Coordinates of C-alpha atoms (C1' of nucleotides) in Angstrom, one line a residue:
Chain O
M1 CA 3.0 31.3 13.0
T2 CA 3.1 33.3 9.9
R3 CA 5.5 30.9 8.3
K4 CA 3.1 28.0 8.9
E5 CA 0.0 29.8 7.6
Q6 CA 1.9 30.7 4.6
K7 CA 2.8 27.3 3.9
E8 CA -0.7 26.2 4.2
E9 CA -2.0 28.9 2.1
R10 CA 0.6 27.9 -0.6
R11 CA -0.3 24.3 -0.3
Q12 CA -3.9 25.0 -0.8
A13 CA -3.2 27.2 -4.1
I14 CA -1.3 24.4 -5.3
L15 CA -4.2 21.8 -4.6
M16 CA -6.7 24.0 -6.5
T17 CA -4.6 24.7 -9.3
A18 CA -3.9 21.0 -9.6
L19 CA -7.6 20.2 -9.4
T20 CA -8.2 22.5 -12.2
L21 CA -5.6 21.1 -14.4
F22 CA -6.4 17.5 -13.6
V23 CA -9.9 18.0 -14.6
E24 CA -9.1 20.1 -17.7
R25 CA -6.5 17.9 -19.1
G26 CA -6.5 14.6 -17.1
Y27 CA -3.9 13.4 -14.5
H28 CA -1.4 11.9 -16.8
D29 CA -1.2 14.8 -19.1
T30 CA -0.8 17.2 -16.4
K31 CA 3.0 17.5 -15.8
I32 CA 4.4 18.6 -12.4
T33 CA 6.0 21.6 -14.4
D34 CA 2.5 22.7 -15.7
I35 CA 1.3 22.9 -12.1
A36 CA 4.4 24.7 -11.1
E37 CA 4.2 27.1 -14.0
A38 CA 0.5 27.8 -13.3
V39 CA 1.0 28.5 -9.5
G40 CA 4.1 30.5 -10.4
M41 CA 6.9 28.6 -8.7
S42 CA 9.8 26.3 -9.9
T43 CA 9.4 22.7 -10.5
G44 CA 11.6 21.6 -7.5
L45 CA 9.7 23.8 -5.1
M46 CA 6.7 21.6 -5.7
F47 CA 8.5 18.8 -3.9
H48 CA 8.8 21.0 -0.9
Y49 CA 5.1 21.2 -0.5
F50 CA 4.0 17.7 -1.8
A51 CA 6.3 14.5 -1.6
S52 CA 5.1 13.4 -5.0
K53 CA 2.7 14.1 -7.8
E54 CA 0.6 11.0 -6.6
E55 CA 0.6 12.4 -3.0
L56 CA -0.8 15.6 -4.4
L57 CA -3.7 13.6 -6.0
L58 CA -4.1 11.7 -3.0
E59 CA -4.6 14.8 -0.9
L60 CA -7.3 15.9 -3.3
V61 CA -8.9 12.7 -3.1
R62 CA -8.9 12.9 0.7
M63 CA -10.7 16.2 0.4
G64 CA -13.2 14.6 -2.0
T65 CA -14.0 11.7 0.4
M66 CA -15.6 14.4 2.7
G67 CA -17.7 15.8 0.0
P68 CA -21.5 15.7 -0.8
G69 CA -21.7 11.8 -1.1
S70 CA -20.8 11.4 2.6
V71 CA -23.6 13.3 4.0
N72 CA -26.4 11.5 5.7
P73 CA -29.6 12.7 4.8
D74 CA -32.4 14.0 7.2
D75 CA -35.0 11.4 7.8
R76 CA -37.7 13.9 8.0
I77 CA -37.3 15.3 4.5
P78 CA -39.0 13.2 1.7
P79 CA -36.5 11.3 -0.3
D80 CA -37.5 12.8 -3.8
V81 CA -37.5 16.3 -2.2
Y82 CA -34.0 15.7 -0.7
L83 CA -32.6 14.3 -3.9
T84 CA -34.2 17.1 -6.0
E85 CA -32.5 19.7 -3.7
F86 CA -29.2 17.9 -3.8
L87 CA -29.2 18.0 -7.8
K88 CA -30.2 21.6 -7.7
Q89 CA -27.3 22.4 -5.7
V90 CA -24.9 20.4 -7.8
F91 CA -25.9 21.9 -11.0
K92 CA -25.7 25.3 -9.5
Y93 CA -21.9 24.6 -8.9
A94 CA -21.5 23.2 -12.3
K95 CA -22.5 26.6 -13.7
E96 CA -20.1 28.7 -11.5
Q97 CA -17.5 26.2 -11.8
P98 CA -15.9 26.3 -8.2
W99 CA -14.0 23.7 -6.8
V100 CA -16.9 21.4 -5.4
F101 CA -17.7 20.8 -9.2
N102 CA -14.2 19.9 -10.3
M103 CA -13.8 17.6 -7.2
F104 CA -16.9 15.8 -8.2
V105 CA -15.5 15.1 -11.7
L106 CA -12.0 14.2 -10.3
M107 CA -13.5 11.8 -7.8
A108 CA -15.1 10.1 -10.8
Q109 CA -11.9 10.3 -12.8
V110 CA -9.8 8.6 -10.1
R111 CA -12.0 5.8 -9.8
R112 CA -11.1 4.7 -13.4
P113 CA -8.6 2.2 -14.4
G114 CA -5.1 3.6 -15.0
M115 CA -5.1 5.8 -12.1
P116 CA -2.8 5.3 -9.1
E117 CA -3.9 2.5 -7.1
E118 CA -3.9 4.2 -3.7
A119 CA -6.0 7.0 -4.9
R120 CA -8.4 4.6 -6.6
K121 CA -8.9 2.6 -3.4
L122 CA -9.4 5.7 -1.3
S123 CA -12.0 7.2 -3.7
A124 CA -13.8 3.8 -3.9
S125 CA -14.0 3.6 0.0
A126 CA -15.9 6.9 -0.1
D127 CA -19.1 5.3 -0.5
A128 CA -21.8 7.5 -1.8
V129 CA -24.0 4.7 -2.8
S130 CA -25.0 3.3 0.6
P131 CA -26.9 6.5 1.8
T132 CA -28.6 6.6 -1.5
V133 CA -29.6 3.0 -1.0
K134 CA -31.3 3.9 2.5
L135 CA -32.9 6.9 0.8
I136 CA -34.4 4.9 -2.1
K137 CA -35.7 2.1 0.1
R138 CA -37.6 4.7 2.3
G139 CA -38.9 6.1 -0.9
Q140 CA -40.2 2.8 -1.9
R141 CA -41.9 2.2 1.4
D142 CA -43.4 5.6 1.1
G143 CA -44.7 4.7 -2.4
I144 CA -42.9 7.5 -4.2
F145 CA -40.4 5.4 -5.8
H146 CA -41.1 2.3 -7.9
E147 CA -40.1 -1.2 -7.0
G148 CA -36.7 -2.7 -7.9
D149 CA -33.4 -3.4 -6.6
A150 CA -32.4 -0.4 -4.4
K151 CA -28.8 -0.8 -4.8
T152 CA -28.7 -1.1 -8.5
M153 CA -31.1 1.9 -8.6
A154 CA -28.8 4.0 -6.4
I155 CA -25.6 2.9 -8.7
V156 CA -27.6 4.0 -11.7
F157 CA -28.5 7.3 -10.1
W158 CA -24.9 8.1 -9.3
A159 CA -23.6 6.6 -12.5
S160 CA -26.1 8.8 -14.5
L161 CA -25.1 11.9 -12.5
Q162 CA -21.5 11.2 -13.1
G163 CA -22.1 10.9 -16.9
I164 CA -23.9 14.1 -16.8
M165 CA -21.3 16.1 -14.8
E166 CA -18.6 14.9 -17.0
E167 CA -20.4 16.0 -19.9
L168 CA -21.0 19.5 -18.2
A169 CA -17.2 19.7 -17.6
M170 CA -16.4 19.0 -21.2
N171 CA -19.1 20.8 -22.8
K172 CA -19.5 24.2 -21.3
D173 CA -22.4 25.4 -23.4
M174 CA -24.5 22.6 -22.4
K175 CA -27.6 23.7 -20.5
T176 CA -28.1 22.4 -17.2
P177 CA -30.7 19.6 -17.0
D178 CA -33.8 19.6 -14.9
P179 CA -33.2 17.7 -11.7
E180 CA -36.7 16.2 -12.1
W181 CA -35.8 14.3 -15.2
I182 CA -33.2 12.4 -13.2
I183 CA -35.5 11.7 -10.3
S184 CA -38.1 10.4 -12.7
M185 CA -35.8 7.4 -13.1
L186 CA -36.6 6.4 -9.6
R187 CA -40.3 7.7 -9.4
K188 CA -43.1 5.7 -9.6
Chain L
M1 CA -3.8 -14.0 -50.8
T2 CA -3.2 -16.1 -47.7
R3 CA -0.4 -13.8 -46.8
K4 CA -2.5 -10.7 -46.9
E5 CA -5.5 -12.6 -45.0
Q6 CA -3.1 -13.7 -42.5
K7 CA -1.8 -10.2 -41.8
E8 CA -5.5 -8.8 -41.5
E9 CA -6.3 -11.6 -39.2
R10 CA -3.3 -10.7 -37.1
R11 CA -4.2 -7.0 -37.2
Q12 CA -7.8 -7.7 -36.0
A13 CA -6.3 -9.8 -33.1
I14 CA -4.2 -7.0 -32.0
L15 CA -7.0 -4.6 -32.3
M16 CA -9.3 -6.7 -30.1
T17 CA -6.6 -7.3 -27.5
A18 CA -5.7 -3.7 -27.3
L19 CA -9.5 -2.8 -27.0
T20 CA -9.9 -5.1 -24.0
L21 CA -6.6 -3.7 -22.3
F22 CA -7.4 -0.1 -23.1
V23 CA -10.9 -0.6 -21.3
E24 CA -9.5 -2.5 -18.4
R25 CA -6.4 -0.6 -17.7
G26 CA -6.9 2.7 -19.7
Y27 CA -5.0 3.7 -22.6
H28 CA -2.0 5.4 -20.8
D29 CA -1.2 2.4 -18.5
T30 CA -1.4 -0.3 -21.4
K31 CA 2.0 -0.5 -22.7
I32 CA 2.9 -1.6 -26.2
T33 CA 4.6 -4.5 -24.5
D34 CA 1.5 -5.4 -22.6
I35 CA -0.5 -5.8 -25.8
A36 CA 2.4 -7.6 -27.6
E37 CA 2.6 -10.0 -24.8
A38 CA -1.1 -10.6 -24.6
V39 CA -1.3 -11.2 -28.3
G40 CA 1.9 -13.3 -28.1
M41 CA 4.4 -11.5 -30.2
S42 CA 7.3 -9.3 -29.8
T43 CA 7.3 -5.8 -29.1
G44 CA 8.8 -4.8 -32.2
L45 CA 6.5 -6.9 -34.5
M46 CA 3.7 -4.5 -33.2
F47 CA 5.1 -1.7 -35.4
H48 CA 5.1 -4.0 -38.4
Y49 CA 1.2 -3.9 -38.1
F50 CA 0.6 -0.5 -36.7
A51 CA 2.7 2.6 -37.0
S52 CA 2.4 3.7 -33.5
K53 CA 0.3 3.2 -30.4
E54 CA -1.7 6.2 -31.3
E55 CA -2.5 4.7 -34.8
L56 CA -3.8 1.6 -33.1
L57 CA -6.3 3.6 -30.9
L58 CA -7.3 5.5 -33.9
E59 CA -8.1 2.5 -35.9
L60 CA -10.2 1.4 -33.0
V61 CA -12.0 4.8 -32.8
R62 CA -12.5 4.5 -36.7
M63 CA -14.4 1.3 -36.0
G64 CA -16.3 3.0 -33.1
T65 CA -17.6 5.8 -35.1
M66 CA -19.6 3.1 -37.3
G67 CA -21.2 1.8 -34.2
P68 CA -24.7 2.0 -32.7
G69 CA -24.8 5.7 -32.4
S70 CA -24.6 6.4 -36.0
V71 CA -27.6 4.5 -37.1
N72 CA -30.7 6.4 -38.1
P73 CA -33.7 4.9 -36.5
D74 CA -36.8 3.8 -38.5
D75 CA -39.7 6.5 -38.6
R76 CA -42.4 4.0 -38.2
I77 CA -41.2 2.7 -34.8
P78 CA -42.4 4.7 -31.7
P79 CA -39.4 6.5 -30.2
D80 CA -39.9 5.1 -26.7
V81 CA -40.1 1.6 -28.1
Y82 CA -37.0 2.1 -30.2
L83 CA -34.8 3.5 -27.3
T84 CA -36.1 0.8 -25.1
E85 CA -35.1 -1.9 -27.6
F86 CA -31.9 -0.1 -28.0
L87 CA -31.0 -0.2 -24.4
K88 CA -31.9 -3.8 -23.9
Q89 CA -29.6 -4.8 -26.6
V90 CA -26.8 -2.8 -25.3
F91 CA -27.3 -4.1 -21.9
K92 CA -27.3 -7.5 -23.2
Y93 CA -23.9 -6.9 -24.8
A94 CA -22.7 -5.8 -21.3
K95 CA -23.3 -9.0 -19.7
E96 CA -21.7 -11.0 -22.5
Q97 CA -18.8 -8.6 -22.8
P98 CA -18.2 -8.7 -26.3
W99 CA -16.3 -6.0 -28.3
V100 CA -19.4 -3.9 -28.7
F101 CA -19.5 -3.2 -25.2
N102 CA -15.9 -2.6 -24.8
M103 CA -16.1 -0.2 -27.9
F104 CA -18.8 1.9 -26.0
V105 CA -16.6 2.3 -23.1
L106 CA -13.6 3.2 -25.1
M107 CA -15.5 6.0 -27.2
A108 CA -16.4 7.5 -23.9
Q109 CA -12.9 7.3 -22.8
V110 CA -11.4 8.7 -25.8
R111 CA -13.5 12.0 -25.7
R112 CA -12.1 12.9 -22.3
P113 CA -9.2 15.2 -21.8
G114 CA -5.8 13.8 -21.9
M115 CA -6.4 11.5 -24.8
P116 CA -4.4 12.0 -28.0
E117 CA -5.9 14.8 -29.8
E118 CA -6.7 13.2 -33.2
A119 CA -8.7 10.3 -31.7
R120 CA -10.4 12.9 -29.5
K121 CA -11.5 14.8 -32.6
L122 CA -12.6 11.8 -34.5
S123 CA -14.7 10.5 -31.5
A124 CA -16.2 13.8 -31.3
S125 CA -17.2 13.9 -34.9
A126 CA -19.1 10.6 -34.4
D127 CA -22.3 12.4 -33.5
A128 CA -24.7 10.1 -31.5
V129 CA -26.7 12.9 -30.3
S130 CA -28.2 14.4 -33.4
P131 CA -30.3 11.2 -34.4
T132 CA -31.6 11.2 -30.7
V133 CA -32.6 14.8 -30.8
K134 CA -34.8 13.9 -33.8
L135 CA -36.1 10.9 -31.9
I136 CA -37.1 12.8 -28.8
K137 CA -38.6 15.8 -30.9
R138 CA -40.8 13.1 -32.4
G139 CA -41.7 11.7 -29.1
Q140 CA -42.6 15.3 -27.9
R141 CA -45.0 15.7 -31.0
D142 CA -46.5 12.6 -30.2
G143 CA -47.2 13.3 -26.6
I144 CA -45.0 10.4 -25.0
F145 CA -42.0 12.5 -24.0
H146 CA -42.3 15.6 -21.8
E147 CA -41.4 19.1 -22.9
G148 CA -37.9 20.5 -22.7
D149 CA -34.9 21.3 -24.8
A150 CA -34.5 18.1 -26.9
K151 CA -30.8 18.5 -27.2
T152 CA -30.1 18.7 -23.5
M153 CA -32.4 15.8 -23.1
A154 CA -30.4 13.8 -25.7
I155 CA -27.3 14.7 -24.2
V156 CA -28.5 13.7 -20.8
F157 CA -29.8 10.4 -22.2
W158 CA -26.2 9.5 -23.7
A159 CA -24.3 10.9 -20.7
S160 CA -26.4 8.7 -18.3
L161 CA -26.1 5.7 -20.5
Q162 CA -22.1 6.4 -20.6
G163 CA -22.0 6.6 -16.9
I164 CA -23.9 3.4 -16.3
M165 CA -21.9 1.5 -18.9
E166 CA -18.6 2.7 -17.3
E167 CA -20.0 1.5 -14.1
L168 CA -20.8 -1.8 -15.7
A169 CA -17.4 -2.1 -17.1
M170 CA -15.8 -1.5 -13.8
N171 CA -18.2 -3.3 -11.4
K172 CA -18.7 -6.6 -13.0
D173 CA -21.4 -7.9 -10.2
M174 CA -23.5 -4.9 -10.8
K175 CA -27.1 -6.0 -12.0
T176 CA -28.2 -4.6 -15.5
P177 CA -30.6 -1.9 -14.7
D178 CA -34.3 -1.9 -16.3
P179 CA -34.3 0.2 -19.6
E180 CA -37.5 1.6 -18.6
W181 CA -35.7 3.5 -15.6
I182 CA -33.6 5.4 -18.3
I183 CA -36.5 6.0 -20.6
S184 CA -38.6 7.6 -17.7
M185 CA -36.1 10.4 -17.9
L186 CA -37.7 11.4 -21.2
R187 CA -41.3 10.1 -20.6
K188 CA -44.1 12.3 -19.7
Chain M
dG1 C1' 24.2 40.4 14.6
dT2 C1' 24.8 35.7 14.3
dT3 C1' 22.9 31.2 14.1
dT4 C1' 19.6 28.2 12.6
dA5 C1' 15.7 27.0 9.9
dT6 C1' 12.9 27.4 6.0
dA7 C1' 12.0 28.8 1.1
dT8 C1' 13.6 28.7 -3.5
dT9 C1' 15.9 27.6 -7.8
dG10 C1' 17.2 25.2 -12.0
dA11 C1' 20.2 22.0 -13.6
dG12 C1' 20.9 17.1 -13.7
dC13 C1' 19.9 12.2 -12.5
dA14 C1' 17.0 8.0 -13.3
dT15 C1' 13.5 5.5 -15.3
dA16 C1' 10.1 4.1 -17.9
dC17 C1' 8.5 3.4 -22.6
dA18 C1' 7.5 4.1 -27.5
dT19 C1' 10.1 3.4 -31.3
dT20 C1' 13.9 2.1 -34.5
dC21 C1' 17.0 -1.3 -36.6
dA22 C1' 20.2 -4.8 -38.0
dA23 C1' 19.9 -9.5 -38.3
dT24 C1' 17.5 -13.9 -38.9
dG25 C1' 14.0 -17.0 -40.6
dA26 C1' 10.3 -18.3 -43.4
dA27 C1' 7.2 -18.3 -47.4
dC28 C1' 6.4 -17.2 -52.1
dG29 C1' 7.2 -16.5 -57.1
dC30 C1' 9.5 -18.2 -61.0
Chain J
dG1 C1' 16.7 -24.1 -56.3
dC2 C1' 17.3 -19.2 -55.6
dG3 C1' 16.4 -14.5 -55.1
dT4 C1' 13.1 -11.4 -53.2
dT5 C1' 9.5 -10.1 -50.1
dC6 C1' 7.5 -10.3 -45.9
dA7 C1' 7.6 -11.8 -40.7
dT8 C1' 9.8 -11.9 -36.5
dT9 C1' 12.9 -11.0 -32.8
dG10 C1' 15.2 -8.4 -29.0
dA11 C1' 18.5 -5.4 -27.9
dA12 C1' 19.6 -0.4 -28.6
dT13 C1' 18.0 4.4 -28.8
dG14 C1' 15.8 8.7 -27.9
dT15 C1' 12.8 11.2 -25.3
dA16 C1' 9.7 12.9 -21.8
dT17 C1' 9.2 13.6 -17.0
dG18 C1' 9.0 12.8 -12.1
dC19 C1' 12.2 13.5 -8.8
dT20 C1' 16.8 14.8 -6.3
dC21 C1' 20.1 17.8 -4.8
dA22 C1' 23.8 21.2 -4.0
dA23 C1' 23.6 25.8 -3.8
dT24 C1' 21.6 30.5 -2.5
dA25 C1' 18.3 33.6 -0.6
dT26 C1' 15.2 34.9 3.0
dA27 C1' 13.0 35.0 7.4
dA28 C1' 13.1 33.3 12.5
dA29 C1' 15.1 33.0 16.8
dC30 C1' 17.9 34.4 20.3

DNA sequence: GTTTATATTGAGCATACATTCAATGAACGC
DNA sequence: GCGTTCATTGAATGTATGCTCAATATAAAC
């Protein structure tokens, strides 16, 4: 038992280290050796824990697909309140830099051209937009959000957030924006 | 003379092809061979026109630094009107996919970790934020924009736009957003 | 205490690509 | 026409790096 737990912990350590490095330097510029060194093990041992660099990325993306985007919001909370709370949470993480934040940036990174196909597909299947579309439609019915194509609005919402998160990742002195600014893109 | 003109034209063709490929597949996954093939020349000849792949990228980034971000807006036009017009223009390009749009996406790409250092530095020096900060401060004085740290607001504006542009680049069926949505992030 | 399974290492293999180069062809100057 | 310069090619080179592997240490099982 201890053996298996040990292995699982080690895997987790590798994953977290890789996540940080992938976000800091980008996937392509993070060498297996870099990760191994950062974790404190030999290059070869990496392949005892993960079959390949891509498999390592894939594992991370799998974790990412279960993140904030996949949650289905409670119907009783007003859409604007829900989204504001969500943004507050996310920006709070951005300051403290835990893995949730890095994961957010990685998921954005992975969707872009030039990333391993399988990881790309997987991250694309983690559809954060659909729940937001529903939320926006509800907001429109309730008269809090302006009219317009809900899907485009949802995409714009996420795209903006992604841009902002990435900026926060690169530019550590940037102040966290007021969630209300972003919500006003949707508000009437 | 014709000789030099010919060479210049060829260089331009290479640059435009490379720009498209860099945006479509990402810098690292675009091989020199791919560009050569797309232009219709041998691999070796590429190095007659550009010293290296990085030099090719650098040349593109140099062009990019002279783009829309570097223009200093006219003081007589109201800030919200100016930004709305700017966004309209940019989104119009997005539909027609000419090099201006691709350039926008490339400049964002280049600023990220994992890109050649020199290109990164150069693109970082092309400061689109400062003019926008001024514009936002003017808007705040005039009472059209809400209060708040103007620099953060400007960064958020550009970051959002970047996120949206990248989404437009990846997702060709996406509808163009209403510029007013983005401006309302700033509006009172 | 012996056997078996797992952990760990670092040197070496294989591959993918940017880059070079010797050789050839085409155009231009005179 | 003829030599000089530029254009062009594709094969060869060098390098970076993901990954394999034989060897060894360490722990588990009995």
